[in-house]
JSON list of C-alpha atoms in Angstrom, two decimals:
[
{"chain": "P", "resi": 8, "resn": "MET", "atom": "CA", "xyz": [-19.91, -2.88, -10.81]},
{"chain": "P", "resi": 9, "resn": "PRO", "atom": "CA", "xyz": [-16.21, -1.37, -10.07]},
{"chain": "P", "resi": 10, "resn": "ILE", "atom": "CA", "xyz": [-14.96, -1.82, -7.21]},
{"chain": "P", "resi": 11, "resn": "LYS", "atom": "CA", "xyz": [-13.88, 0.99, -5.15]},
{"chain": "P", "resi": 12, "resn": "LYS", "atom": "CA", "xyz": [-10.31, 1.29, -4.12]},
{"chain": "P", "resi": 13, "resn": "GLU", "atom": "CA", "xyz": [-9.76, 2.69, -0.30]},
{"chain": "P", "resi": 14, "resn": "GLN", "atom": "CA", "xyz": [-7.94, 6.16, -0.32]},
{"chain": "P", "resi": 15, "resn": "PRO", "atom": "CA", "xyz": [-5.46, 6.34, 2.19]},
{"chain": "P", "resi": 16, "resn": "ALA", "atom": "CA", "xyz": [-6.26, 8.61, 5.38]},
{"chain": "P", "resi": 17, "resn": "ALA", "atom": "CA", "xyz": [-4.71, 11.85, 5.15]},
{"chain": "P", "resi": 18, "resn": "LYS", "atom": "CA", "xyz": [-1.54, 12.36, 7.08]},
{"chain": "P", "resi": 19, "resn": "LYS", "atom": "CA", "xyz": [-2.19, 15.02, 10.00]},
{"chain": "P", "resi": 20, "resn": "GLU", "atom": "CA", "xyz": [0.69, 17.53, 9.89]},
{"chain": "P", "resi": 21, "resn": "GLN", "atom": "CA", "xyz": [2.30, 17.67, 13.22]},
{"chain": "P", "resi": 22, "resn": "PRO", "atom": "CA", "xyz": [3.27, 20.94, 14.62]},
{"chain": "P", "resi": 23, "resn": "VAL", "atom": "CA", "xyz": [6.85, 22.22, 14.57]},
{"chain": "P", "resi": 24, "resn": "LYS", "atom": "CA", "xyz": [8.41, 22.23, 17.95]},
{"chain": "P", "resi": 25, "resn": "LYS", "atom": "CA", "xyz": [10.84, 25.19, 18.04]},
{"chain": "P", "resi": 26, "resn": "GLN", "atom": "CA", "xyz": [13.80, 23.86, 20.22]},
{"chain": "P", "resi": 27, "resn": "ALA", "atom": "CA", "xyz": [14.66, 26.27, 22.91]},
{"chain": "P", "resi": 28, "resn": "ALA", "atom": "CA", "xyz": [18.54, 27.24, 22.66]},
{"chain": "P", "resi": 29, "resn": "VAL", "atom": "CA", "xyz": [20.24, 25.59, 25.77]},
{"chain": "P", "resi": 30, "resn": "GLN", "atom": "CA", "xyz": [23.23, 27.32, 26.90]},
{"chain": "P", "resi": 31, "resn": "THR", "atom": "CA", "xyz": [25.94, 25.13, 28.02]},
{"chain": "P", "resi": 32, "resn": "SER", "atom": "CA", "xyz": [28.59, 26.34, 30.98]},
{"chain": "P", "resi": 33, "resn": "ASP", "atom": "CA", "xyz": [30.96, 27.98, 27.97]},
{"chain": "P", "resi": 34, "resn": "GLY", "atom": "CA", "xyz": [28.23, 30.16, 27.03]},
{"chain": "P", "resi": 35, "resn": "GLU", "atom": "CA", "xyz": [27.82, 28.70, 23.45]},
{"chain": "P", "resi": 36, "resn": "THR", "atom": "CA", "xyz": [23.95, 27.52, 22.94]},
{"chain": "P", "resi": 37, "resn": "GLU", "atom": "CA", "xyz": [23.43, 24.07, 21.85]},
{"chain": "P", "resi": 38, "resn": "LYS", "atom": "CA", "xyz": [22.51, 25.06, 18.39]},
{"chain": "P", "resi": 39, "resn": "GLN", "atom": "CA", "xyz": [25.80, 27.03, 17.95]},
{"chain": "P", "resi": 40, "resn": "GLN", "atom": "CA", "xyz": [27.84, 23.77, 19.48]},
{"chain": "P", "resi": 41, "resn": "GLU", "atom": "CA", "xyz": [26.04, 21.64, 16.38]},
{"chain": "P", "resi": 42, "resn": "THR", "atom": "CA", "xyz": [26.63, 24.02, 13.89]},
{"chain": "P", "resi": 43, "resn": "SER", "atom": "CA", "xyz": [30.58, 24.02, 14.78]},
{"chain": "P", "resi": 44, "resn": "LYS", "atom": "CA", "xyz": [30.43, 20.46, 14.57]},
{"chain": "P", "resi": 45, "resn": "GLN", "atom": "CA", "xyz": [28.83, 20.60, 11.21]},
{"chain": "P", "resi": 46, "resn": "GLN", "atom": "CA", "xyz": [31.12, 23.10, 9.67]},
{"chain": "P", "resi": 47, "resn": "GLU", "atom": "CA", "xyz": [34.21, 20.50, 10.57]},
{"chain": "P", "resi": 48, "resn": "GLN", "atom": "CA", "xyz": [32.67, 17.25, 9.65]},
{"chain": "P", "resi": 49, "resn": "ALA", "atom": "CA", "xyz": [31.44, 18.75, 6.32]},
{"chain": "P", "resi": 50, "resn": "PRO", "atom": "CA", "xyz": [34.97, 19.02, 4.74]},
{"chain": "P", "resi": 51, "resn": "GLU", "atom": "CA", "xyz": [35.69, 15.45, 5.92]},
{"chain": "P", "resi": 52, "resn": "ASN", "atom": "CA", "xyz": [32.15, 13.96, 4.52]},
{"chain": "P", "resi": 53, "resn": "VAL", "atom": "CA", "xyz": [33.13, 15.58, 1.12]},
{"chain": "P", "resi": 54, "resn": "ILE", "atom": "CA", "xyz": [36.96, 14.40, 1.09]},
{"chain": "P", "resi": 55, "resn": "HIS", "atom": "CA", "xyz": [35.80, 10.62, 1.83]},
{"chain": "P", "resi": 56, "resn": "MET", "atom": "CA", "xyz": [33.46, 10.58, -0.62]},
{"chain": "P", "resi": 57, "resn": "MET", "atom": "CA", "xyz": [35.66, 10.96, -3.18]},
{"chain": "P", "resi": 58, "resn": "GLY", "atom": "CA", "xyz": [37.16, 7.97, -2.47]},
{"chain": "P", "resi": 59, "resn": "LEU", "atom": "CA", "xyz": [40.04, 9.36, 0.27]},
{"chain": "P", "resi": 60, "resn": "PRO", "atom": "CA", "xyz": [38.88, 7.67, 3.35]},
{"chain": "P", "resi": 61, "resn": "GLU", "atom": "CA", "xyz": [42.24, 7.61, 4.99]},
{"chain": "P", "resi": 62, "resn": "ALA", "atom": "CA", "xyz": [42.90, 11.40, 4.84]},
{"chain": "P", "resi": 63, "resn": "LYS", "atom": "CA", "xyz": [43.03, 12.90, 8.00]},
{"chain": "P", "resi": 64, "resn": "VAL", "atom": "CA", "xyz": [41.25, 15.88, 8.04]},
{"chain": "P", "resi": 65, "resn": "GLU", "atom": "CA", "xyz": [41.55, 18.80, 11.13]},
{"chain": "P", "resi": 66, "resn": "ALA", "atom": "CA", "xyz": [39.62, 21.98, 10.90]},
{"chain": "P", "resi": 67, "resn": "SER", "atom": "CA", "xyz": [40.28, 24.79, 13.15]},
{"chain": "P", "resi": 68, "resn": "ASN", "atom": "CA", "xyz": [37.37, 27.46, 13.53]},
{"chain": "P", "resi": 69, "resn": "GLY", "atom": "CA", "xyz": [38.07, 30.82, 13.84]},
{"chain": "P", "resi": 70, "resn": "GLY", "atom": "CA", "xyz": [34.66, 32.29, 14.34]},
{"chain": "P", "resi": 71, "resn": "SER", "atom": "CA", "xyz": [34.47, 33.89, 10.88]},
{"chain": "P", "resi": 72, "resn": "ALA", "atom": "CA", "xyz": [36.24, 31.43, 9.03]},
{"chain": "P", "resi": 73, "resn": "VAL", "atom": "CA", "xyz": [36.86, 27.87, 8.98]},
{"chain": "P", "resi": 74, "resn": "ASP", "atom": "CA", "xyz": [40.36, 26.77, 8.20]},
{"chain": "P", "resi": 75, "resn": "VAL", "atom": "CA", "xyz": [40.79, 23.10, 7.16]},
{"chain": "P", "resi": 76, "resn": "GLU", "atom": "CA", "xyz": [44.17, 21.03, 6.62]},
{"chain": "P", "resi": 77, "resn": "VAL", "atom": "CA", "xyz": [43.72, 17.46, 5.16]},
{"chain": "P", "resi": 78, "resn": "SER", "atom": "CA", "xyz": [46.95, 15.42, 5.21]},
{"chain": "P", "resi": 79, "resn": "GLY", "atom": "CA", "xyz": [47.24, 11.54, 3.86]},
{"chain": "P", "resi": 80, "resn": "GLU", "atom": "CA", "xyz": [48.15, 9.45, 1.10]},
{"chain": "P", "resi": 81, "resn": "ARG", "atom": "CA", "xyz": [47.17, 10.60, -2.45]},
{"chain": "P", "resi": 82, "resn": "MET", "atom": "CA", "xyz": [46.98, 14.13, -2.01]},
{"chain": "P", "resi": 83, "resn": "GLY", "atom": "CA", "xyz": [47.62, 14.86, -5.27]},
{"chain": "P", "resi": 84, "resn": "LEU", "atom": "CA", "xyz": [43.85, 13.55, -6.15]},
{"chain": "P", "resi": 85, "resn": "LEU", "atom": "CA", "xyz": [42.73, 16.04, -3.93]},
{"chain": "P", "resi": 86, "resn": "ILE", "atom": "CA", "xyz": [44.50, 18.76, -5.31]},
{"chain": "P", "resi": 87, "resn": "GLY", "atom": "CA", "xyz": [43.97, 18.35, -9.00]},
{"chain": "P", "resi": 88, "resn": "LYS", "atom": "CA", "xyz": [45.29, 20.09, -11.86]},
{"chain": "P", "resi": 89, "resn": "ARG", "atom": "CA", "xyz": [46.62, 23.33, -10.70]},
{"chain": "P", "resi": 90, "resn": "GLY", "atom": "CA", "xyz": [44.60, 23.24, -7.44]},
{"chain": "P", "resi": 91, "resn": "ASP", "atom": "CA", "xyz": [41.13, 22.97, -9.50]},
{"chain": "P", "resi": 92, "resn": "THR", "atom": "CA", "xyz": [39.70, 19.82, -7.35]},
{"chain": "P", "resi": 93, "resn": "LEU", "atom": "CA", "xyz": [40.75, 21.28, -4.43]},
{"chain": "P", "resi": 94, "resn": "ASP", "atom": "CA", "xyz": [39.01, 24.82, -5.31]},
{"chain": "P", "resi": 95, "resn": "ALA", "atom": "CA", "xyz": [35.75, 22.66, -6.19]},
{"chain": "P", "resi": 96, "resn": "VAL", "atom": "CA", "xyz": [36.28, 20.73, -2.72]},
{"chain": "P", "resi": 97, "resn": "GLN", "atom": "CA", "xyz": [36.51, 24.72, -0.98]},
{"chain": "P", "resi": 98, "resn": "TYR", "atom": "CA", "xyz": [33.61, 25.44, -2.92]},
{"chain": "P", "resi": 99, "resn": "LEU", "atom": "CA", "xyz": [31.07, 22.53, -1.85]},
{"chain": "P", "resi": 100, "resn": "THR", "atom": "CA", "xyz": [32.09, 22.54, 1.66]},
{"chain": "P", "resi": 101, "resn": "SER", "atom": "CA", "xyz": [31.43, 26.24, 1.51]},
{"chain": "P", "resi": 102, "resn": "LEU", "atom": "CA", "xyz": [27.80, 25.98, 0.18]},
{"chain": "P", "resi": 103, "resn": "TYR", "atom": "CA", "xyz": [27.19, 23.30, 2.65]},
{"chain": "P", "resi": 104, "resn": "VAL", "atom": "CA", "xyz": [28.59, 25.10, 5.63]},
{"chain": "P", "resi": 105, "resn": "ASN", "atom": "CA", "xyz": [26.70, 28.46, 4.77]},
{"chain": "P", "resi": 106, "resn": "ARG", "atom": "CA", "xyz": [23.43, 27.01, 4.05]},
{"chain": "P", "resi": 107, "resn": "GLU", "atom": "CA", "xyz": [20.67, 28.27, 6.12]},
{"chain": "P", "resi": 108, "resn": "LYS", "atom": "CA", "xyz": [22.65, 31.06, 7.55]},
{"chain": "P", "resi": 109, "resn": "ASN", "atom": "CA", "xyz": [22.14, 34.53, 7.87]},
{"chain": "P", "resi": 110, "resn": "SER", "atom": "CA", "xyz": [26.04, 35.27, 7.78]},
{"chain": "P", "resi": 111, "resn": "TYR", "atom": "CA", "xyz": [28.80, 33.85, 5.67]},
{"chain": "P", "resi": 112, "resn": "ILE", "atom": "CA", "xyz": [31.61, 31.89, 7.06]},
{"chain": "P", "resi": 113, "resn": "LYS", "atom": "CA", "xyz": [34.83, 31.11, 4.61]},
{"chain": "P", "resi": 114, "resn": "VAL", "atom": "CA", "xyz": [35.78, 28.21, 4.35]},
{"chain": "P", "resi": 115, "resn": "ASN", "atom": "CA", "xyz": [39.92, 27.45, 3.53]},
{"chain": "P", "resi": 116, "resn": "ILE", "atom": "CA", "xyz": [40.89, 23.96, 2.93]},
{"chain": "P", "resi": 117, "resn": "ASP", "atom": "CA", "xyz": [44.45, 22.91, 2.37]},
{"chain": "P", "resi": 118, "resn": "THR", "atom": "CA", "xyz": [46.37, 20.19, 1.99]},
{"chain": "P", "resi": 119, "resn": "GLU", "atom": "CA", "xyz": [50.36, 19.82, 1.95]},
{"chain": "P", "resi": 120, "resn": "GLY", "atom": "CA", "xyz": [50.93, 23.29, 2.24]},
{"chain": "P", "resi": 121, "resn": "TYR", "atom": "CA", "xyz": [49.92, 23.55, -1.40]},
{"chain": "P", "resi": 122, "resn": "ARG", "atom": "CA", "xyz": [48.05, 26.99, -1.31]},
{"chain": "P", "resi": 123, "resn": "ALA", "atom": "CA", "xyz": [51.53, 28.61, -0.07]},
{"chain": "P", "resi": 124, "resn": "LYS", "atom": "CA", "xyz": [53.52, 26.90, -2.50]},
{"chain": "P", "resi": 125, "resn": "ARG", "atom": "CA", "xyz": [50.78, 27.96, -5.20]},
{"chain": "P", "resi": 126, "resn": "GLU", "atom": "CA", "xyz": [51.12, 31.64, -4.04]},
{"chain": "P", "resi": 127, "resn": "GLU", "atom": "CA", "xyz": [54.81, 31.59, -4.32]},
{"chain": "P", "resi": 128, "resn": "THR", "atom": "CA", "xyz": [55.30, 30.32, -7.61]},
{"chain": "P", "resi": 129, "resn": "LEU", "atom": "CA", "xyz": [52.51, 32.53, -9.30]},
{"chain": "P", "resi": 130, "resn": "ILE", "atom": "CA", "xyz": [54.68, 35.50, -7.49]},
{"chain": "P", "resi": 131, "resn": "LYS", "atom": "CA", "xyz": [57.78, 34.42, -9.25]},
{"chain": "P", "resi": 132, "resn": "LEU", "atom": "CA", "xyz": [55.59, 34.08, -12.47]},
{"chain": "P", "resi": 133, "resn": "ALA", "atom": "CA", "xyz": [54.55, 37.58, -12.03]},
{"chain": "P", "resi": 134, "resn": "HIS", "atom": "CA", "xyz": [57.80, 38.57, -11.48]},
{"chain": "P", "resi": 135, "resn": "SER", "atom": "CA", "xyz": [59.46, 36.76, -14.43]},
{"chain": "P", "resi": 136, "resn": "LEU", "atom": "CA", "xyz": [56.72, 38.41, -16.66]},
{"chain": "P", "resi": 137, "resn": "GLU", "atom": "CA", "xyz": [57.59, 42.07, -15.82]},
{"chain": "P", "resi": 138, "resn": "ARG", "atom": "CA", "xyz": [61.09, 41.08, -16.61]},
{"chain": "P", "resi": 139, "resn": "ARG", "atom": "CA", "xyz": [59.88, 39.96, -19.99]},
{"chain": "P", "resi": 140, "resn": "VAL", "atom": "CA", "xyz": [57.31, 42.34, -20.62]},
{"chain": "P", "resi": 141, "resn": "LEU", "atom": "CA", "xyz": [60.01, 45.17, -19.44]},
{"chain": "P", "resi": 142, "resn": "ARG", "atom": "CA", "xyz": [62.57, 43.63, -21.80]},
{"chain": "P", "resi": 143, "resn": "GLU", "atom": "CA", "xyz": [60.33, 42.84, -24.74]},
{"chain": "P", "resi": 144, "resn": "ARG", "atom": "CA", "xyz": [57.83, 45.75, -24.50]},
{"chain": "P", "resi": 145, "resn": "LYS", "atom": "CA", "xyz": [55.25, 43.31, -25.44]},
{"chain": "P", "resi": 146, "resn": "PRO", "atom": "CA", "xyz": [52.04, 42.67, -23.19]},
{"chain": "P", "resi": 147, "resn": "VAL", "atom": "CA", "xyz": [51.77, 38.99, -22.25]},
{"chain": "P", "resi": 148, "resn": "THR", "atom": "CA", "xyz": [48.60, 37.10, -21.60]},
{"chain": "P", "resi": 149, "resn": "LEU", "atom": "CA", "xyz": [48.85, 33.95, -19.34]},
{"chain": "P", "resi": 150, "resn": "GLU", "atom": "CA", "xyz": [46.22, 31.35, -19.09]},
{"chain": "P", "resi": 151, "resn": "PRO", "atom": "CA", "xyz": [42.62, 31.24, -17.65]},
{"chain": "P", "resi": 152, "resn": "MET", "atom": "CA", "xyz": [43.03, 31.37, -13.52]},
{"chain": "P", "resi": 153, "resn": "SER", "atom": "CA", "xyz": [40.64, 31.46, -10.62]},
{"chain": "P", "resi": 154, "resn": "PRO", "atom": "CA", "xyz": [39.84, 34.57, -9.36]},
{"chain": "P", "resi": 155, "resn": "ASN", "atom": "CA", "xyz": [41.91, 34.23, -6.28]},
{"chain": "P", "resi": 156, "resn": "GLU", "atom": "CA", "xyz": [45.30, 33.82, -8.35]},
{"chain": "P", "resi": 157, "resn": "ARG", "atom": "CA", "xyz": [44.83, 36.54, -10.57]},
{"chain": "P", "resi": 158, "resn": "ARG", "atom": "CA", "xyz": [44.51, 38.34, -7.49]},
{"chain": "P", "resi": 159, "resn": "ILE", "atom": "CA", "xyz": [48.01, 37.13, -6.35]},
{"chain": "P", "resi": 160, "resn": "ILE", "atom": "CA", "xyz": [49.26, 38.32, -10.01]},
{"chain": "P", "resi": 161, "resn": "HIS", "atom": "CA", "xyz": [47.90, 41.76, -9.36]},
{"chain": "P", "resi": 162, "resn": "SER", "atom": "CA", "xyz": [48.63, 42.30, -5.93]},
{"chain": "P", "resi": 163, "resn": "ALA", "atom": "CA", "xyz": [52.62, 41.03, -6.55]},
{"chain": "P", "resi": 164, "resn": "LEU", "atom": "CA", "xyz": [52.81, 43.34, -9.77]},
{"chain": "P", "resi": 165, "resn": "GLN", "atom": "CA", "xyz": [50.72, 46.47, -8.08]},
{"chain": "P", "resi": 166, "resn": "ASP", "atom": "CA", "xyz": [53.91, 48.39, -6.86]},
{"chain": "P", "resi": 167, "resn": "ASN", "atom": "CA", "xyz": [55.57, 48.88, -10.29]},
{"chain": "P", "resi": 168, "resn": "ASP", "atom": "CA", "xyz": [54.60, 52.01, -11.82]},
{"chain": "P", "resi": 169, "resn": "ARG", "atom": "CA", "xyz": [56.00, 50.94, -15.37]},
{"chain": "P", "resi": 170, "resn": "ILE", "atom": "CA", "xyz": [53.38, 47.78, -15.51]},
{"chain": "P", "resi": 171, "resn": "LYS", "atom": "CA", "xyz": [49.91, 47.48, -15.59]},
{"chain": "P", "resi": 172, "resn": "THR", "atom": "CA", "xyz": [47.89, 44.33, -15.60]},
{"chain": "P", "resi": 173, "resn": "TYR", "atom": "CA", "xyz": [44.36, 43.63, -16.26]},
{"chain": "P", "resi": 174, "resn": "SER", "atom": "CA", "xyz": [41.76, 41.08, -16.39]},
{"chain": "P", "resi": 175, "resn": "VAL", "atom": "CA", "xyz": [40.23, 39.70, -20.11]},
{"chain": "P", "resi": 176, "resn": "GLY", "atom": "CA", "xyz": [37.54, 37.27, -20.61]},
{"chain": "P", "resi": 177, "resn": "GLU", "atom": "CA", "xyz": [34.35, 35.84, -19.42]},
{"chain": "P", "resi": 178, "resn": "GLU", "atom": "CA", "xyz": [34.49, 33.21, -16.31]},
{"chain": "P", "resi": 179, "resn": "PRO", "atom": "CA", "xyz": [35.55, 30.43, -16.24]},
{"chain": "P", "resi": 180, "resn": "ASN", "atom": "CA", "xyz": [38.21, 31.64, -19.13]},
{"chain": "P", "resi": 181, "resn": "ARG", "atom": "CA", "xyz": [39.21, 34.72, -17.35]},
{"chain": "P", "resi": 182, "resn": "LYS", "atom": "CA", "xyz": [43.08, 35.87, -18.05]},
{"chain": "P", "resi": 183, "resn": "VAL", "atom": "CA", "xyz": [45.54, 38.18, -16.92]},
{"chain": "P", "resi": 184, "resn": "VAL", "atom": "CA", "xyz": [47.30, 40.72, -18.96]},
{"chain": "P", "resi": 185, "resn": "VAL", "atom": "CA", "xyz": [50.76, 41.76, -17.96]},
{"chain": "P", "resi": 186, "resn": "ALA", "atom": "CA", "xyz": [52.04, 45.15, -20.28]},
{"chain": "P", "resi": 187, "resn": "LEU", "atom": "CA", "xyz": [53.58, 48.36, -20.34]},
{"chain": "P", "resi": 188, "resn": "GLN", "atom": "CA", "xyz": [51.86, 51.32, -18.52]},
{"chain": "P", "resi": 189, "resn": "ASP", "atom": "CA", "xyz": [50.50, 53.57, -21.36]}
]
């Protein structure tokens, strides 16, 4: 005669209790404070998981945006090639911060003023290409860039009536073309 195994008793589902929003003295609810704390800790967690535990992370919450400044040694690892790693960390952090949200919070992560330096470099590149296109009368196609970097190139050259810029290709290999106006 086969022996019957006892089935484990089915777990009773506990009713989910909704947490009441408790208001603090400064008008914020505890849930808002917890969300704010998570927003500030998210980039720190991602950066420490990258193997940069000594990195110092400072976040400032500006309502619809969170600005994060990272400092420490070996920040080149965080920046990556042309800021690719920094962009990826920013994207992951943004996904984490905006999960289960009705509104969108922009996350800006920077280290050692990299973003400002990169913007300055791209603007100089744009003006150099502008002179080259005017001199050689041939369009110039740049290497693939992120949407933000392409936007910087387009903005830098938008005031010149003799030059036009446009993007070609599919993501992630979209490129900016600088050409003479028709």
